[in-house]
mmCIF file of C-alpha atoms in Angstrom:
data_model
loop_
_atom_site.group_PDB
_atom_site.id
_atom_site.type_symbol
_atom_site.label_atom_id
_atom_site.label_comp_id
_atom_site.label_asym_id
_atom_site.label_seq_id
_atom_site.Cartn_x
_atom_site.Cartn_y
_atom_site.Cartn_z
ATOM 1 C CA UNK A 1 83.686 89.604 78.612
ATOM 2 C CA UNK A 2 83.840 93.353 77.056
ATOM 3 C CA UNK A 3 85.943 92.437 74.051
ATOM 4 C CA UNK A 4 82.531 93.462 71.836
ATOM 5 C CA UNK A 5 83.109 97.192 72.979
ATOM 6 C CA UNK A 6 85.960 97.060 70.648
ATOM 7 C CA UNK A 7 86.104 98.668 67.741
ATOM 8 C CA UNK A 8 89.321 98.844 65.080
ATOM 9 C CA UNK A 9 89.188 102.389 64.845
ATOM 10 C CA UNK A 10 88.750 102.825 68.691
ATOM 11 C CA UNK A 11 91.574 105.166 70.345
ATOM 12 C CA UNK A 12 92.458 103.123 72.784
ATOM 13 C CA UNK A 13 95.428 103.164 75.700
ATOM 14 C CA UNK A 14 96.878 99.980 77.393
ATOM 15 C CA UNK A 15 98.996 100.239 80.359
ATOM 16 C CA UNK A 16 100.589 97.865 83.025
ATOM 17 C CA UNK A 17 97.975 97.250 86.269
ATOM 18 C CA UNK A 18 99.828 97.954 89.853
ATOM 19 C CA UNK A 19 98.534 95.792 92.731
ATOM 20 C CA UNK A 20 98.786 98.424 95.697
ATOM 21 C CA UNK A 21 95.716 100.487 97.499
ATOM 22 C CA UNK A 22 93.473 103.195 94.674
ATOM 23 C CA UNK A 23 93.422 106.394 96.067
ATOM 24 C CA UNK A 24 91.529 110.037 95.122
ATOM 25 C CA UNK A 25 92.352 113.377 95.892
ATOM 26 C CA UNK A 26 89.892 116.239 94.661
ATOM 27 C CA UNK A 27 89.245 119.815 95.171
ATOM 28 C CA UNK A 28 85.747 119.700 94.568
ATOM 29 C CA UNK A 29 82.802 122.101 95.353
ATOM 30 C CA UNK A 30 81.351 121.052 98.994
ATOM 31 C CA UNK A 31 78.614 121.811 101.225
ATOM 32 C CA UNK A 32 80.090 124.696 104.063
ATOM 33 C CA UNK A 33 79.446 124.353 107.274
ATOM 34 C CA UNK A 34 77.418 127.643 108.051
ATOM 35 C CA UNK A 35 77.743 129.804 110.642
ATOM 36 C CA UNK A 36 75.305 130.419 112.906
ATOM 37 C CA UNK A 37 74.221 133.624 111.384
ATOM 38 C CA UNK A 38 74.600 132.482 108.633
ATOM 39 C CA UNK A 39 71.680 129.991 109.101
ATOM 40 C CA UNK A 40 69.390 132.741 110.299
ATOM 41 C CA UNK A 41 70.156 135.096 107.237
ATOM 42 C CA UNK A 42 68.825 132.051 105.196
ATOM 43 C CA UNK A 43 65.996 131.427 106.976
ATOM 44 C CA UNK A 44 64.832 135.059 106.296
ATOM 45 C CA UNK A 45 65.595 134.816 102.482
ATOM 46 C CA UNK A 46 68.610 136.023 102.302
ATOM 47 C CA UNK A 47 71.170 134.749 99.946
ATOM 48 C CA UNK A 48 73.866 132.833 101.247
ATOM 49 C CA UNK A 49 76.719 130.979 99.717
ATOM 50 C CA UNK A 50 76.387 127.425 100.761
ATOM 51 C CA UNK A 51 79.185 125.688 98.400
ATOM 52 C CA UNK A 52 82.698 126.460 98.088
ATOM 53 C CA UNK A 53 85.973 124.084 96.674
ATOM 54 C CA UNK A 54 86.880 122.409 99.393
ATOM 55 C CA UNK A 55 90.089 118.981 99.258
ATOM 56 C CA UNK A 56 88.153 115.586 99.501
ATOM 57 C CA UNK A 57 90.464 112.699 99.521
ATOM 58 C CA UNK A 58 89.640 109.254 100.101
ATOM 59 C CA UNK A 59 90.162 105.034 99.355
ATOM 60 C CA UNK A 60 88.586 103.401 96.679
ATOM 61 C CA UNK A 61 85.372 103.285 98.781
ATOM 62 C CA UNK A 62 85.111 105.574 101.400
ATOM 63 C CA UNK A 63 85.832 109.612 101.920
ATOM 64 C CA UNK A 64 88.659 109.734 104.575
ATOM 65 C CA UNK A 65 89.014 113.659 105.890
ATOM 66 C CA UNK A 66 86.655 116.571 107.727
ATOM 67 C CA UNK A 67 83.716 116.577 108.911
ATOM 68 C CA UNK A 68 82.649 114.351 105.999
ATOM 69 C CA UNK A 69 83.287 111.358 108.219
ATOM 70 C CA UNK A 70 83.870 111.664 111.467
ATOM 71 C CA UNK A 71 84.969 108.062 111.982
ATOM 72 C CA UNK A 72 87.072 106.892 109.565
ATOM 73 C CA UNK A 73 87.994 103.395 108.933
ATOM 74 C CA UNK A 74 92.133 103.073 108.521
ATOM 75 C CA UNK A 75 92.939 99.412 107.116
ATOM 76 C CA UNK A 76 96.876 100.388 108.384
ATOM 77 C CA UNK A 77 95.904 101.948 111.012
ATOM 78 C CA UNK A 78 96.782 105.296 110.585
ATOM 79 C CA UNK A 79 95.627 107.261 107.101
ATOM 80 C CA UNK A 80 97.611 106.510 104.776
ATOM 81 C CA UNK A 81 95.266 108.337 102.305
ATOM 82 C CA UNK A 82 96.200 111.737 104.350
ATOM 83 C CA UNK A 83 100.268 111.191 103.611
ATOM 84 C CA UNK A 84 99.002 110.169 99.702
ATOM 85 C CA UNK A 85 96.674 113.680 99.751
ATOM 86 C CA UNK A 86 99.486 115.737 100.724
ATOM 87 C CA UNK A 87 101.463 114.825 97.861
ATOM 88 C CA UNK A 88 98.829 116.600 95.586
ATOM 89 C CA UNK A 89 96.541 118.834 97.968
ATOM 90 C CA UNK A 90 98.043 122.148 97.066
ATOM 91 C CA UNK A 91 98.431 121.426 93.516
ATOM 92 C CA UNK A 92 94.811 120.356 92.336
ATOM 93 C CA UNK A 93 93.088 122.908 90.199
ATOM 94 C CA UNK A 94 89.091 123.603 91.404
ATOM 95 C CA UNK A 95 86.858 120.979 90.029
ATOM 96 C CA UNK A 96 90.189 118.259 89.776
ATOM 97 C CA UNK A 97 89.851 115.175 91.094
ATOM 98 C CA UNK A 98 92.911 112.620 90.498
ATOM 99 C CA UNK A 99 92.771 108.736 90.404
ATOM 100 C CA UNK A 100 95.525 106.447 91.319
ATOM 101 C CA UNK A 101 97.268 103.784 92.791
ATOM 102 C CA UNK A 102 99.681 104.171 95.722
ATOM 103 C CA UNK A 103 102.232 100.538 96.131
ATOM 104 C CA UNK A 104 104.935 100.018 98.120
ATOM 105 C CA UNK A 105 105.228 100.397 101.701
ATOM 106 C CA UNK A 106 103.515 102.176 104.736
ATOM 107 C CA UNK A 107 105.409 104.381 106.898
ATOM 108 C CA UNK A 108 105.397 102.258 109.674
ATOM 109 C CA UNK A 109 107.670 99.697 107.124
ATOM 110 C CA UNK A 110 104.407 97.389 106.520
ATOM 111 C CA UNK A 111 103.679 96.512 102.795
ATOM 112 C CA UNK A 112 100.523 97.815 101.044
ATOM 113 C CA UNK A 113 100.655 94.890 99.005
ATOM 114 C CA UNK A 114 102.314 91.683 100.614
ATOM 115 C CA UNK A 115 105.459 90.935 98.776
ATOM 116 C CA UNK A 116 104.496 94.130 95.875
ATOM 117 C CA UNK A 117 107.459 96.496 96.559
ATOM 118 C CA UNK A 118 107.807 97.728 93.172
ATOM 119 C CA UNK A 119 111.816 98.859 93.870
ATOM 120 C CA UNK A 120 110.308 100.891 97.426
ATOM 121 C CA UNK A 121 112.479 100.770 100.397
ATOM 122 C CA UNK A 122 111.018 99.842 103.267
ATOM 123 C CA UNK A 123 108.597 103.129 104.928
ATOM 124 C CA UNK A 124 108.345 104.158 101.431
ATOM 125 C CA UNK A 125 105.447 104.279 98.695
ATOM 126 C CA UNK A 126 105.119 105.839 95.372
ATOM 127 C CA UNK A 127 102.157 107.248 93.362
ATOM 128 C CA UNK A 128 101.185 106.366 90.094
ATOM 129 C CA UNK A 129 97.612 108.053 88.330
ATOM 130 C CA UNK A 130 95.540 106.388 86.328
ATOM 131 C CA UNK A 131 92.798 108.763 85.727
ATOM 132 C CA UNK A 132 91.598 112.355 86.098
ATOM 133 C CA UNK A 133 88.480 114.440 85.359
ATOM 134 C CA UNK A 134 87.134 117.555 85.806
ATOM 135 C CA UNK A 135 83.661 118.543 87.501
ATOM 136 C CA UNK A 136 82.288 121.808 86.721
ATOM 137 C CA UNK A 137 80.091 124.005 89.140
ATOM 138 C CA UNK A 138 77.209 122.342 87.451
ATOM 139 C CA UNK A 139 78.206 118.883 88.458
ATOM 140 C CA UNK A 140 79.694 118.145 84.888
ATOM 141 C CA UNK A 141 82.244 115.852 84.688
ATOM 142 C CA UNK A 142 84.908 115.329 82.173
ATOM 143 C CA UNK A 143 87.588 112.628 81.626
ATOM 144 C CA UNK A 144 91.080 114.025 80.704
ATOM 145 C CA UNK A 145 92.801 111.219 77.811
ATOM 146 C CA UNK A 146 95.384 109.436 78.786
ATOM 147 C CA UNK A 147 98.202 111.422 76.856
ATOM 148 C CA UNK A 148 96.769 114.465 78.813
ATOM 149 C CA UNK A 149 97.281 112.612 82.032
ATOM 150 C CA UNK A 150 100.502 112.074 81.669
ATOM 151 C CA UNK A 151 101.113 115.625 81.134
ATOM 152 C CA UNK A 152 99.374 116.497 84.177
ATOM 153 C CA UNK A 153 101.401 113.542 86.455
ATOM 154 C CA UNK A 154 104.261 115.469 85.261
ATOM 155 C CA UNK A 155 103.069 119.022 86.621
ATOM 156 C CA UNK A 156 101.823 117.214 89.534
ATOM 157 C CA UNK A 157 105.208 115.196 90.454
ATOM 158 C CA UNK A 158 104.327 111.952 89.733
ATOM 159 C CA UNK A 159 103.923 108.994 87.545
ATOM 160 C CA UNK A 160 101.081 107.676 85.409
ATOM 161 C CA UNK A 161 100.410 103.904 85.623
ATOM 162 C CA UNK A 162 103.164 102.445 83.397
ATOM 163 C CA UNK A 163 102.291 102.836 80.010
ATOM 164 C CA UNK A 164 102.262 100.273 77.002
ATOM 165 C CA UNK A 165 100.185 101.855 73.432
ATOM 166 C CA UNK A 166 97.942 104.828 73.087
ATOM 167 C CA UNK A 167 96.431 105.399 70.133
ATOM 168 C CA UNK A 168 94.042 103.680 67.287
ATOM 169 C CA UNK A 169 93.010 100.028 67.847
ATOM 170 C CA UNK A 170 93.745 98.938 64.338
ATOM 171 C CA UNK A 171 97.050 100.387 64.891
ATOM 172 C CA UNK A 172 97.899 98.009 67.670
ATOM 173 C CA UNK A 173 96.824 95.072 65.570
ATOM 174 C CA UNK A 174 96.172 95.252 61.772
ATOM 175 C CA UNK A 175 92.918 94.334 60.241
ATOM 176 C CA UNK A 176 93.014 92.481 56.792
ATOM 177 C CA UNK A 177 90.449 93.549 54.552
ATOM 178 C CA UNK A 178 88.738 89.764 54.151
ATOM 179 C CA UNK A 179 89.141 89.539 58.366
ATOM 180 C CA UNK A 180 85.613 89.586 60.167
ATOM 181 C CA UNK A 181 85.178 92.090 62.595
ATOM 182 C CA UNK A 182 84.455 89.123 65.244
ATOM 183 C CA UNK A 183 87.460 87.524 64.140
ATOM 184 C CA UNK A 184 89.354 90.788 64.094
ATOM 185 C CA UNK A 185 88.123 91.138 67.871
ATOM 186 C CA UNK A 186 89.183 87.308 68.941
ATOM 187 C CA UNK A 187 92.800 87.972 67.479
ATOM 188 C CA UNK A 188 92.930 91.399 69.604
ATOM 189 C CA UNK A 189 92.398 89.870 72.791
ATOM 190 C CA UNK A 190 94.449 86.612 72.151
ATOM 191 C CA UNK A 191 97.500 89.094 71.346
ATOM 192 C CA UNK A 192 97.368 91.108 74.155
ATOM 193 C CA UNK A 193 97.431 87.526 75.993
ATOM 194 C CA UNK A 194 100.344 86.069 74.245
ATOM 195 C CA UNK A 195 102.514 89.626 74.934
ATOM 196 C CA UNK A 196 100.897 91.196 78.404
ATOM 197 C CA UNK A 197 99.548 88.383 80.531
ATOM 198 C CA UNK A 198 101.247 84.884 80.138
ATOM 199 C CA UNK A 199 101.706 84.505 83.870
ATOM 200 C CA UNK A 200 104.893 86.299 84.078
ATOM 201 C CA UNK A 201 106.973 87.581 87.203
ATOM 202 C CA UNK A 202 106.074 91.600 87.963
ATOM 203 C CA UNK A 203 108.562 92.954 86.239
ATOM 204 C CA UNK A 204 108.377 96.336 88.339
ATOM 205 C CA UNK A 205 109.083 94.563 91.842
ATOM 206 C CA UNK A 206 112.070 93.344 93.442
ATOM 207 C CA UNK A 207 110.346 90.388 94.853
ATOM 208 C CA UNK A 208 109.496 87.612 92.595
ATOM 209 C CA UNK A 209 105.361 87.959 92.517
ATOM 210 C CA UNK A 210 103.104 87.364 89.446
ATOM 211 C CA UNK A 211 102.365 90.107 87.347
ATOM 212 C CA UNK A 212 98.943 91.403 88.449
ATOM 213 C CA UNK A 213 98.090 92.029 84.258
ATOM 214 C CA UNK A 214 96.754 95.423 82.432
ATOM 215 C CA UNK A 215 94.132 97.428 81.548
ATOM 216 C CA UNK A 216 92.613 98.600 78.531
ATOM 217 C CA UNK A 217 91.029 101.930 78.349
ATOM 218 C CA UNK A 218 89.094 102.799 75.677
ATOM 219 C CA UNK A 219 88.821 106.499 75.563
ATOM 220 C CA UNK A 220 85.923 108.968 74.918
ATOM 221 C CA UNK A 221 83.655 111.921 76.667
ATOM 222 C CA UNK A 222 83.010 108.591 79.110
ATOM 223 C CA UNK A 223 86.074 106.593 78.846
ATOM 224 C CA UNK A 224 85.681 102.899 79.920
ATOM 225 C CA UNK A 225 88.781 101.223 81.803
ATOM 226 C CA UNK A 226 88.874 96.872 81.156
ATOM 227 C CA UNK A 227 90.861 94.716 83.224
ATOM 228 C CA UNK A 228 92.941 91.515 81.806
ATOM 229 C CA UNK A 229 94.097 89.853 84.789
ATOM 230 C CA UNK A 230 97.182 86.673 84.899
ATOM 231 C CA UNK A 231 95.413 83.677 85.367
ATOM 232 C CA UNK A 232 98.711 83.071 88.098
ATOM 233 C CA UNK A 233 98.146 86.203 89.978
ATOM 234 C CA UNK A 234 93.972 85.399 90.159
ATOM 235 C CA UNK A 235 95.542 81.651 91.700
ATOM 236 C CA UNK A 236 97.788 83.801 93.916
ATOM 237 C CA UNK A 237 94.985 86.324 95.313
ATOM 238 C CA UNK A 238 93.010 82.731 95.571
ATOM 239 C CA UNK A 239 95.404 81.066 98.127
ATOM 240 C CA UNK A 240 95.870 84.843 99.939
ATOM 241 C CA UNK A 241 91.678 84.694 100.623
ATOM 242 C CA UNK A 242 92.099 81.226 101.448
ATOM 243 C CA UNK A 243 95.123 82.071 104.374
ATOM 244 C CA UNK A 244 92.619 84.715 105.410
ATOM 245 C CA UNK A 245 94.683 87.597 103.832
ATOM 246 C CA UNK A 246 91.747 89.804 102.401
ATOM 247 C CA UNK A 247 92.481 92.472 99.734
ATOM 248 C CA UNK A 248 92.715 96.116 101.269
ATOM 249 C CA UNK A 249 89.813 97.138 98.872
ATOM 250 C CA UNK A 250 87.654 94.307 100.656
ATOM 251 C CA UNK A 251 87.884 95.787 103.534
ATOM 252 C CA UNK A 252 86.515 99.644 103.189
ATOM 253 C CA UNK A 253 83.350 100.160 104.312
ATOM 254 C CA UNK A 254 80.900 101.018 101.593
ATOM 255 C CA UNK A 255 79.215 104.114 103.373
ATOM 256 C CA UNK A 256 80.565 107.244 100.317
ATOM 257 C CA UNK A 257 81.210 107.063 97.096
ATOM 258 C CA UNK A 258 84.603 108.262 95.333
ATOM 259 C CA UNK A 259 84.430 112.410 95.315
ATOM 260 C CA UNK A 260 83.810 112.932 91.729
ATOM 261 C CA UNK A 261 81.358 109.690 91.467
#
C-alpha cells in the first residue's frame, strides 16, 4: 500500500519483525506534583518550577507507572512493563525515550506470544529496540537512524530488532537506466517477497511458528516504519481471533498515548 513512498535513492533499513508485546521507556520532562507551598508561591506570582525529567514507561497504548495512572491495566497480570523498565531506567539520557519489543516468556513461565519463544527459557524474555528519539525541553523530537540505534542497544545492553540492509534503496536492488520508476518500485517489493516473506518457519524460535515478516524503515528527520507481513502468519493470527485468543496489543486500553507521542 506505501510502496509509492519509495524512492531509489532512499536510505532505507530492513530488519526482521518480532511477534512479542512493544514496550517504551523514557526519561522525559513531566508535570511535578507541587507541594503545597509550592502552589501558594504560584498563586502569588512567584516563579516555580513545574517540570522536571521524570522515567515514563509504558505498553504500546497506555502509560503504566506513578501517579500518571493510578489504575493500570496488566494483560499478565502483574507489569511486565515495570521488569522491561528496569532493564533501561537508570541508563536513559534526559529527553530519551526507547522503542521496542520484549518476546519470550513472563516470569510467572507464561508466553508473551503463544508458541514465540525465540530460544527463551521458560520465566525468561529478552529485549530487542526498534526505535529511539530524543525530545528536547521544547517538545522537539528527533529520530536517532538505525545504525545509531544499534550503537545505543549496545551501551544500553541490549539488542536491536534483527537486522537485514541499511543503506541506499538502489543499493538493495539495482535500477537499469531504461527501468521505470513504477516498474523499479513493483520489482522492489516483489524481491523483498521472494527473499523475506514466503511463509517461512521463524527462524529465531525454537517452536515451529510462521515467521511474523519485516519492516521497512525509511529513514529521515521523520522516519516512517512499513510492515510486510507472511500471508501464513496473517492466516495464523486469523484462526488465534477466531479461538478467542486476542493479540496483547488488542487488549490495552486506549486512555495515553506512548511518552514521546
Amino acid at each position: 500500500k506505501n510502496i509509492h513512498k519509495l524512492e531509489p535513492e532512499s536510505i532505507i533499513s530492513l530488519s526482521w519483525k518480532l511477534h512479542g508485546t512493544s514496550f517504551v521507556s523514557s526519561k522525559i520532562l513531566c508535570k511535578r506534583q507541587l507541594k503545597w507551598y509550592e502552589r501558594s508561591a504560584k498563586r502569588i506570582g512567584i516563579s516555580v518550577r513545574e517540570e522536571e525529567y521524570g522515567n515514563i514507561y509504558s505498553s504500546l497504548k497506555v502509560v503504566k507507572n506513578g501517579f500518571h495512572n493510578a489504575n493500570p491495566a496488566h494483560f499478565y497480570g502483574y507489569d511486565l512493563w515495570k521488569d522491561i523498565n528496569e532493564r533501561f531506567e537508570a541508563n536513559l539520557l534526559d529527553g530519551e525515550t526507547i522503542y521496542g519489543e520484549a518476546v519470550g516468556y513472563t516470569k510467572d513461565g507464561g508466553q508473551i506470544q503463544k508458541g514465540y519463544d525465540y530460544g527463551c527459557e521458560p520465566n525468561q524474555f529478552k529485549t530487542f529496540i526498534y526505535r529511539i528519539t530524543h525530545t528536547s525541553t521544547k517538545g522537539k523530537t528527533i529520530d536517532l537512524p538505525f545504525f545509531m540505534v544499534e550503537e545505543r542497544a549496545k551501551q544500553l545492553g541490549t539488542e536491536v530488532v534483527p537486522p537485514i540492509f541499511f543503506g541506499k534503496a538502489e543499493n538493495f536492488l539495482a535500477k537499469e537506466p531504461e527501468m521505470d520508476i513504477r516498474d523499479w518500485k513493483e520489482a522492489f517489493l516483489e524481491l523483498l517477497k521472494v527473499r523475506y516473506v514466503h511463509d517461512q518457519d521463524c527462524q529465531f524460535c525454537k517452536n515451529k511458528v510462521p515467521a511474523e515478516g519485516i519492516v521497512l524503515r525509511i529513514e529521515g528527520l521523520q522516519p516512517e516504519a512499513l510492515k510486510l507481513k507472511a500471508f501464513r502468519f496473517l492466516e495464523h493470527e486469523t484462526k488465534e481471533l477466531d479461538k478467542g485468543i486476542t493479540n496483547i496489543e488488542d487488549n490495552q486500553d486506549e486512555q495515553d498515548t506512548t511518552p514521546a507521542a
